[in-house]
Amino acid sequence: MSNHSKPIKRVAILTSGGDAPGMNAAIRAIVLAAQHYQMTVIGFCSGFNGLIDDISVPLSVKAVSHIIHKGGTILKSARCPAMQTPLGIQQASSTLMKEKIDALIVIGGDGSFNGLLALQKQWSGQVIGIPGTIDNDIDGTDFTIGFSTAINTAIEAIDKIRDTADAFERIFIVELMGRHSGHIAFNAGIACAAEQIISFENFAQTNNETPHESQHEDEQQKLLSLAQEIKIAQANRHESYIIVMAENIWQGGASALAQQLQSLANIDCTACILGHIQRGGSPVAKDRILATKMGVAAIQALIAGKTSVMIAEQNNAIDHVALQTAVMHQQGVCESLIRAQENILALTAQRQS
Ligand code: F6P
């Protein structure tokens, strides 16, 4: 993290990685703040690809009007493997020099911030990251843009699944996004009173280093105890039963788990993979407001000479966190929530009466 003193005239923005509801609200806030401080803004299209290929659009106040309520991103997004190569980084840096850009703001997740850090080694302009991902897995900020909308979408969907599950006293396994973090699964599971949550935080995962034999035994053991829990629960109560699970926690996902429960214990489960519906939709109030605060703060951070920082929100206050720190660890799910699920909320054999 260092301080620059050169006045900033020309700012570039790009949105990168998985799109998240609220990215448009952040773009709008950056453009309005930049205009207030007499800067011009351009947007590179389709993530770092647009930067490498020098494809951009001017971003006027008019261009960002009436976008605050829209999901997705008007600049489009992409994952860009080329940013992991010296050639890609060099091309990106050449574009920034050619376009006379003083500062670059990237809205995205940790992969995008790694691209920004690599770029900063070759290019002397200021770089700022804004955390935008539905996964909420970025360290140093309490919330990322898009997370609140994604869990609300998941909750709405699971509530609907509950209605039909109740009508048939049926068992559902609902698989939610989050890549390798359980923020969406854990929080949505709690908010929907799921009977079980299977997520990274409460369900030890076998990894590639675990020998194949013990991996198999471990999974069989987990499957057996889950089957037992379901059997006891369903024998005692005639109600629906919802298991919310994080993607990537179980080999083969929700469909494989449903099949295994069927063949092992004759348990009828319906798998439902919510998928990309969680990424879309109009951002909820919390994401619009967070994105607006962060967009304005990004321009103010540039004026204050900051570079290589992520705009963060901690305890309701805006802060700056070194990008290096933000990418080092994944933010974990609130411990007290994990303990409450484990000890009080999950429907276990002991909690049937
Ligand atoms: O990072 C956001 C996210 O939606 C993850 O939750 C998910 O694992 C991944 O992106 C899906 O990526 P793609 O849309 O490229 O399949």
Coordinates of N, CA and C in Angstrom, one line a residue, residues 213-316:
E213 N -8.6 -44.7 -0.3 CA -9.4 -45.7 0.6 C -10.1 -44.9 1.7
S214 N -9.3 -44.1 2.5 CA -9.9 -43.5 3.6 C -10.9 -42.4 3.2
Q215 N -10.7 -41.8 2.0 CA -11.7 -40.8 1.5 C -13.0 -41.5 1.3
H216 N -13.0 -42.7 0.8 CA -14.2 -43.4 0.5 C -14.9 -43.8 1.8
E217 N -14.0 -44.3 2.8 CA -14.6 -44.7 4.1 C -15.2 -43.5 4.8
D218 N -14.5 -42.4 4.7 CA -15.0 -41.2 5.3 C -16.4 -40.7 4.8
E219 N -16.5 -40.8 3.5 CA -17.7 -40.4 2.8 C -18.9 -41.4 3.2
Q220 N -18.5 -42.7 3.2 CA -19.5 -43.7 3.6 C -20.0 -43.4 5.0
Q221 N -19.1 -43.0 5.9 CA -19.4 -42.8 7.3 C -20.4 -41.6 7.4
K222 N -20.0 -40.5 6.7 CA -20.9 -39.3 6.7 C -22.3 -39.6 6.1
L223 N -22.3 -40.4 5.1 CA -23.5 -40.8 4.4 C -24.4 -41.6 5.4
L224 N -23.7 -42.5 6.1 CA -24.5 -43.4 7.1 C -25.1 -42.5 8.2
S225 N -24.3 -41.6 8.7 CA -24.9 -40.8 9.8 C -26.0 -39.9 9.3
L226 N -25.8 -39.3 8.1 CA -26.9 -38.5 7.6 C -28.1 -39.3 7.3
A227 N -28.0 -40.5 6.8 CA -29.1 -41.4 6.5 C -29.8 -41.7 7.9
Q228 N -29.0 -41.9 8.9 CA -29.6 -42.3 10.2 C -30.4 -41.1 10.8
E229 N -29.8 -39.9 10.7 CA -30.5 -38.7 11.1 C -31.9 -38.5 10.4
I230 N -31.9 -38.7 9.1 CA -33.1 -38.5 8.3 C -34.1 -39.5 8.7
K231 N -33.7 -40.8 8.8 CA -34.6 -41.9 9.2 C -35.3 -41.6 10.5
I232 N -34.5 -41.2 11.5 CA -35.0 -41.0 12.9 C -36.0 -39.8 12.8
A233 N -35.6 -38.8 12.1 CA -36.4 -37.6 12.0 C -37.8 -37.9 11.3
Q234 N -37.7 -38.6 10.2 CA -38.9 -38.9 9.5 C -39.8 -39.9 10.2
A235 N -39.2 -40.8 11.1 CA -40.1 -41.7 11.8 C -40.8 -41.0 12.9
N236 N -40.2 -39.9 13.5 CA -40.9 -39.2 14.6 C -41.8 -38.1 14.2
R237 N -41.6 -37.5 13.0 CA -42.4 -36.4 12.6 C -42.8 -36.6 11.2
H238 N -44.0 -36.2 10.8 CA -44.4 -36.3 9.4 C -44.4 -34.9 8.8
E239 N -43.2 -34.5 8.5 CA -43.1 -33.1 7.9 C -42.0 -33.2 6.8
S240 N -41.9 -32.0 6.2 CA -40.8 -31.9 5.2 C -39.5 -31.9 5.8
Y241 N -38.4 -32.1 5.0 CA -37.1 -32.1 5.6 C -36.2 -31.5 4.5
I242 N -35.5 -30.4 4.8 CA -34.7 -29.8 3.8 C -33.2 -29.8 4.2
I243 N -32.4 -30.3 3.3 CA -31.0 -30.2 3.5 C -30.4 -29.1 2.6
V244 N -29.8 -28.1 3.1 CA -29.2 -27.1 2.3 C -27.7 -27.5 2.2
M245 N -27.2 -27.6 1.0 CA -25.8 -28.0 0.9 C -25.0 -27.0 0.0
A246 N -23.7 -26.8 0.3 CA -22.8 -26.0 -0.5 C -22.4 -26.7 -1.7
E247 N -22.2 -26.0 -2.8 CA -21.7 -26.7 -4.0 C -20.2 -27.0 -3.6
N248 N -19.7 -28.1 -4.3 CA -18.3 -28.5 -4.1 C -18.0 -29.2 -2.8
I249 N -19.0 -29.4 -2.0 CA -18.7 -30.1 -0.7 C -18.8 -31.6 -0.8
W250 N -19.7 -32.1 -1.7 CA -19.9 -33.5 -1.9 C -19.6 -33.9 -3.3
Q251 N -18.8 -34.9 -3.5 CA -18.4 -35.3 -4.8 C -19.7 -35.7 -5.6
G252 N -19.9 -35.0 -6.7 CA -21.1 -35.3 -7.6 C -22.3 -34.4 -7.2
G253 N -22.1 -33.6 -6.1 CA -23.1 -32.6 -5.7 C -24.4 -33.2 -5.2
A254 N -25.5 -32.4 -5.2 CA -26.8 -32.8 -4.6 C -27.4 -34.1 -5.3
S255 N -27.2 -34.2 -6.6 CA -27.8 -35.3 -7.3 C -27.1 -36.6 -6.9
A256 N -25.8 -36.6 -6.7 CA -25.1 -37.8 -6.3 C -25.5 -38.2 -4.9
L257 N -25.6 -37.2 -4.0 CA -26.0 -37.4 -2.6 C -27.4 -38.0 -2.5
A258 N -28.3 -37.5 -3.3 CA -29.7 -38.0 -3.3 C -29.7 -39.5 -3.8
Q259 N -28.9 -39.8 -4.8 CA -28.8 -41.2 -5.3 C -28.2 -42.1 -4.3
Q260 N -27.2 -41.6 -3.6 CA -26.5 -42.5 -2.6 C -27.4 -42.7 -1.4
L261 N -28.2 -41.7 -1.0 CA -29.1 -42.0 0.1 C -30.2 -43.0 -0.3
Q262 N -30.6 -42.9 -1.6 CA -31.6 -43.9 -2.1 C -31.0 -45.3 -2.0
S263 N -29.8 -45.5 -2.6 CA -29.3 -46.8 -2.7 C -28.8 -47.4 -1.3
L264 N -28.3 -46.5 -0.5 CA -27.9 -47.0 0.8 C -29.0 -47.2 1.8
A265 N -30.0 -46.3 1.9 CA -30.9 -46.4 2.9 C -32.4 -46.3 2.5
N266 N -32.6 -46.4 1.1 CA -33.9 -46.3 0.6 C -34.6 -45.0 1.0
I267 N -33.8 -44.0 1.0 CA -34.4 -42.6 1.4 C -34.7 -41.9 0.1
D268 N -35.9 -41.5 -0.1 CA -36.3 -40.7 -1.3 C -36.0 -39.2 -1.2
C269 N -35.1 -38.7 -1.9 CA -34.7 -37.3 -1.8 C -34.8 -36.7 -3.2
T270 N -35.2 -35.4 -3.2 CA -35.2 -34.7 -4.5 C -34.1 -33.7 -4.5
A271 N -33.2 -33.7 -5.5 CA -32.1 -32.8 -5.5 C -32.6 -31.6 -6.3
C272 N -32.2 -30.4 -5.8 CA -32.5 -29.2 -6.5 C -31.3 -28.3 -6.6
I273 N -30.8 -28.0 -7.7 CA -29.6 -27.2 -7.8 C -30.0 -25.8 -8.3
L274 N -29.8 -24.9 -7.4 CA -30.3 -23.5 -7.6 C -29.6 -22.8 -8.7
G275 N -28.3 -23.0 -8.8 CA -27.4 -22.4 -9.9 C -27.4 -20.9 -10.1
H276 N -27.3 -20.5 -11.3 CA -27.1 -19.1 -11.6 C -28.2 -18.1 -11.3
I277 N -29.4 -18.7 -11.0 CA -30.4 -17.8 -10.5 C -29.9 -16.9 -9.3
Q278 N -29.0 -17.5 -8.6 CA -28.4 -16.7 -7.4 C -27.6 -15.6 -7.8
R279 N -27.1 -15.5 -9.1 CA -26.3 -14.4 -9.5 C -27.0 -13.3 -10.1
G280 N -28.3 -13.5 -10.5 CA -29.0 -12.5 -11.2 C -30.0 -11.7 -10.3
G281 N -30.8 -10.9 -10.9 CA -31.9 -10.1 -10.2 C -31.5 -8.8 -9.8
S282 N -32.5 -8.0 -9.5 CA -32.3 -6.6 -9.1 C -31.7 -6.6 -7.7
P283 N -30.6 -5.8 -7.5 CA -30.0 -5.9 -6.2 C -30.9 -5.4 -5.0
V284 N -30.8 -6.0 -3.9 CA -31.6 -5.6 -2.7 C -31.0 -4.3 -2.2
A285 N -31.7 -3.6 -1.3 CA -31.3 -2.3 -0.8 C -29.9 -2.3 -0.2
K286 N -29.6 -3.4 0.5 CA -28.3 -3.4 1.2 C -27.1 -3.4 0.1
D287 N -27.3 -4.2 -1.0 CA -26.3 -4.2 -2.0 C -26.2 -2.8 -2.7
R288 N -27.3 -2.2 -3.0 CA -27.3 -0.9 -3.7 C -26.5 0.1 -2.9
I289 N -26.8 0.1 -1.6 CA -26.2 1.1 -0.7 C -24.8 0.8 -0.5
L290 N -24.4 -0.4 -0.2 CA -23.0 -0.8 0.0 C -22.2 -0.5 -1.3
A291 N -22.7 -0.8 -2.4 CA -22.0 -0.5 -3.7 C -21.9 1.0 -3.9
T292 N -22.9 1.8 -3.5 CA -22.8 3.2 -3.7 C -21.7 3.8 -2.7
K293 N -21.7 3.3 -1.5 CA -20.7 3.8 -0.5 C -19.3 3.5 -1.0
M294 N -19.2 2.2 -1.5 CA -17.8 1.8 -1.9 C -17.4 2.5 -3.2
G295 N -18.3 2.8 -4.1 CA -17.9 3.5 -5.4 C -17.4 4.9 -5.0
V296 N -18.1 5.6 -4.2 CA -17.7 7.0 -3.8 C -16.4 6.9 -3.1
A297 N -16.3 5.9 -2.2 CA -15.0 5.8 -1.4 C -13.8 5.5 -2.3
A298 N -14.1 4.8 -3.4 CA -12.9 4.4 -4.2 C -12.3 5.7 -4.9
I299 N -13.2 6.6 -5.3 CA -12.7 7.8 -5.9 C -12.0 8.7 -4.8
Q300 N -12.6 8.7 -3.6 CA -12.0 9.5 -2.6 C -10.6 8.9 -2.2
A301 N -10.5 7.6 -2.2 CA -9.2 6.9 -1.9 C -8.2 7.3 -2.9
L302 N -8.6 7.4 -4.2 CA -7.6 7.8 -5.2 C -7.1 9.2 -4.9
I303 N -8.1 10.1 -4.6 CA -7.7 11.5 -4.3 C -6.7 11.5 -3.1
A304 N -6.9 10.6 -2.2 CA -6.1 10.6 -1.0 C -4.7 9.9 -1.3
G305 N -4.5 9.5 -2.6 CA -3.3 9.0 -3.0 C -3.1 7.5 -2.7
K306 N -4.2 6.8 -2.4 CA -4.1 5.4 -2.0 C -3.9 4.5 -3.3
T307 N -3.2 3.5 -3.2 CA -3.1 2.5 -4.3 C -2.9 1.1 -3.7
S308 N -3.3 0.1 -4.5 CA -3.2 -1.3 -4.1 C -4.0 -1.6 -2.8
V309 N -5.1 -0.9 -2.7 CA -6.0 -1.2 -1.6 C -7.4 -1.6 -2.1
M310 N -8.1 -2.4 -1.2 CA -9.5 -2.7 -1.4 C -10.4 -1.8 -0.6
I311 N -11.4 -1.4 -1.1 CA -12.4 -0.6 -0.3 C -13.2 -1.7 0.5
A312 N -13.3 -1.5 1.8 CA -13.9 -2.5 2.6 C -15.0 -1.8 3.5
E313 N -15.9 -2.6 4.0 CA -16.8 -2.1 5.0 C -16.6 -3.0 6.3
Q314 N -16.3 -2.3 7.4 CA -16.1 -3.1 8.6 C -16.9 -2.4 9.7
N315 N -17.7 -3.1 10.4 CA -18.6 -2.5 11.4 C -19.3 -1.3 10.9
N316 N -19.8 -1.4 9.7 CA -20.6 -0.3 9.2 C -19.8 1.0 8.8

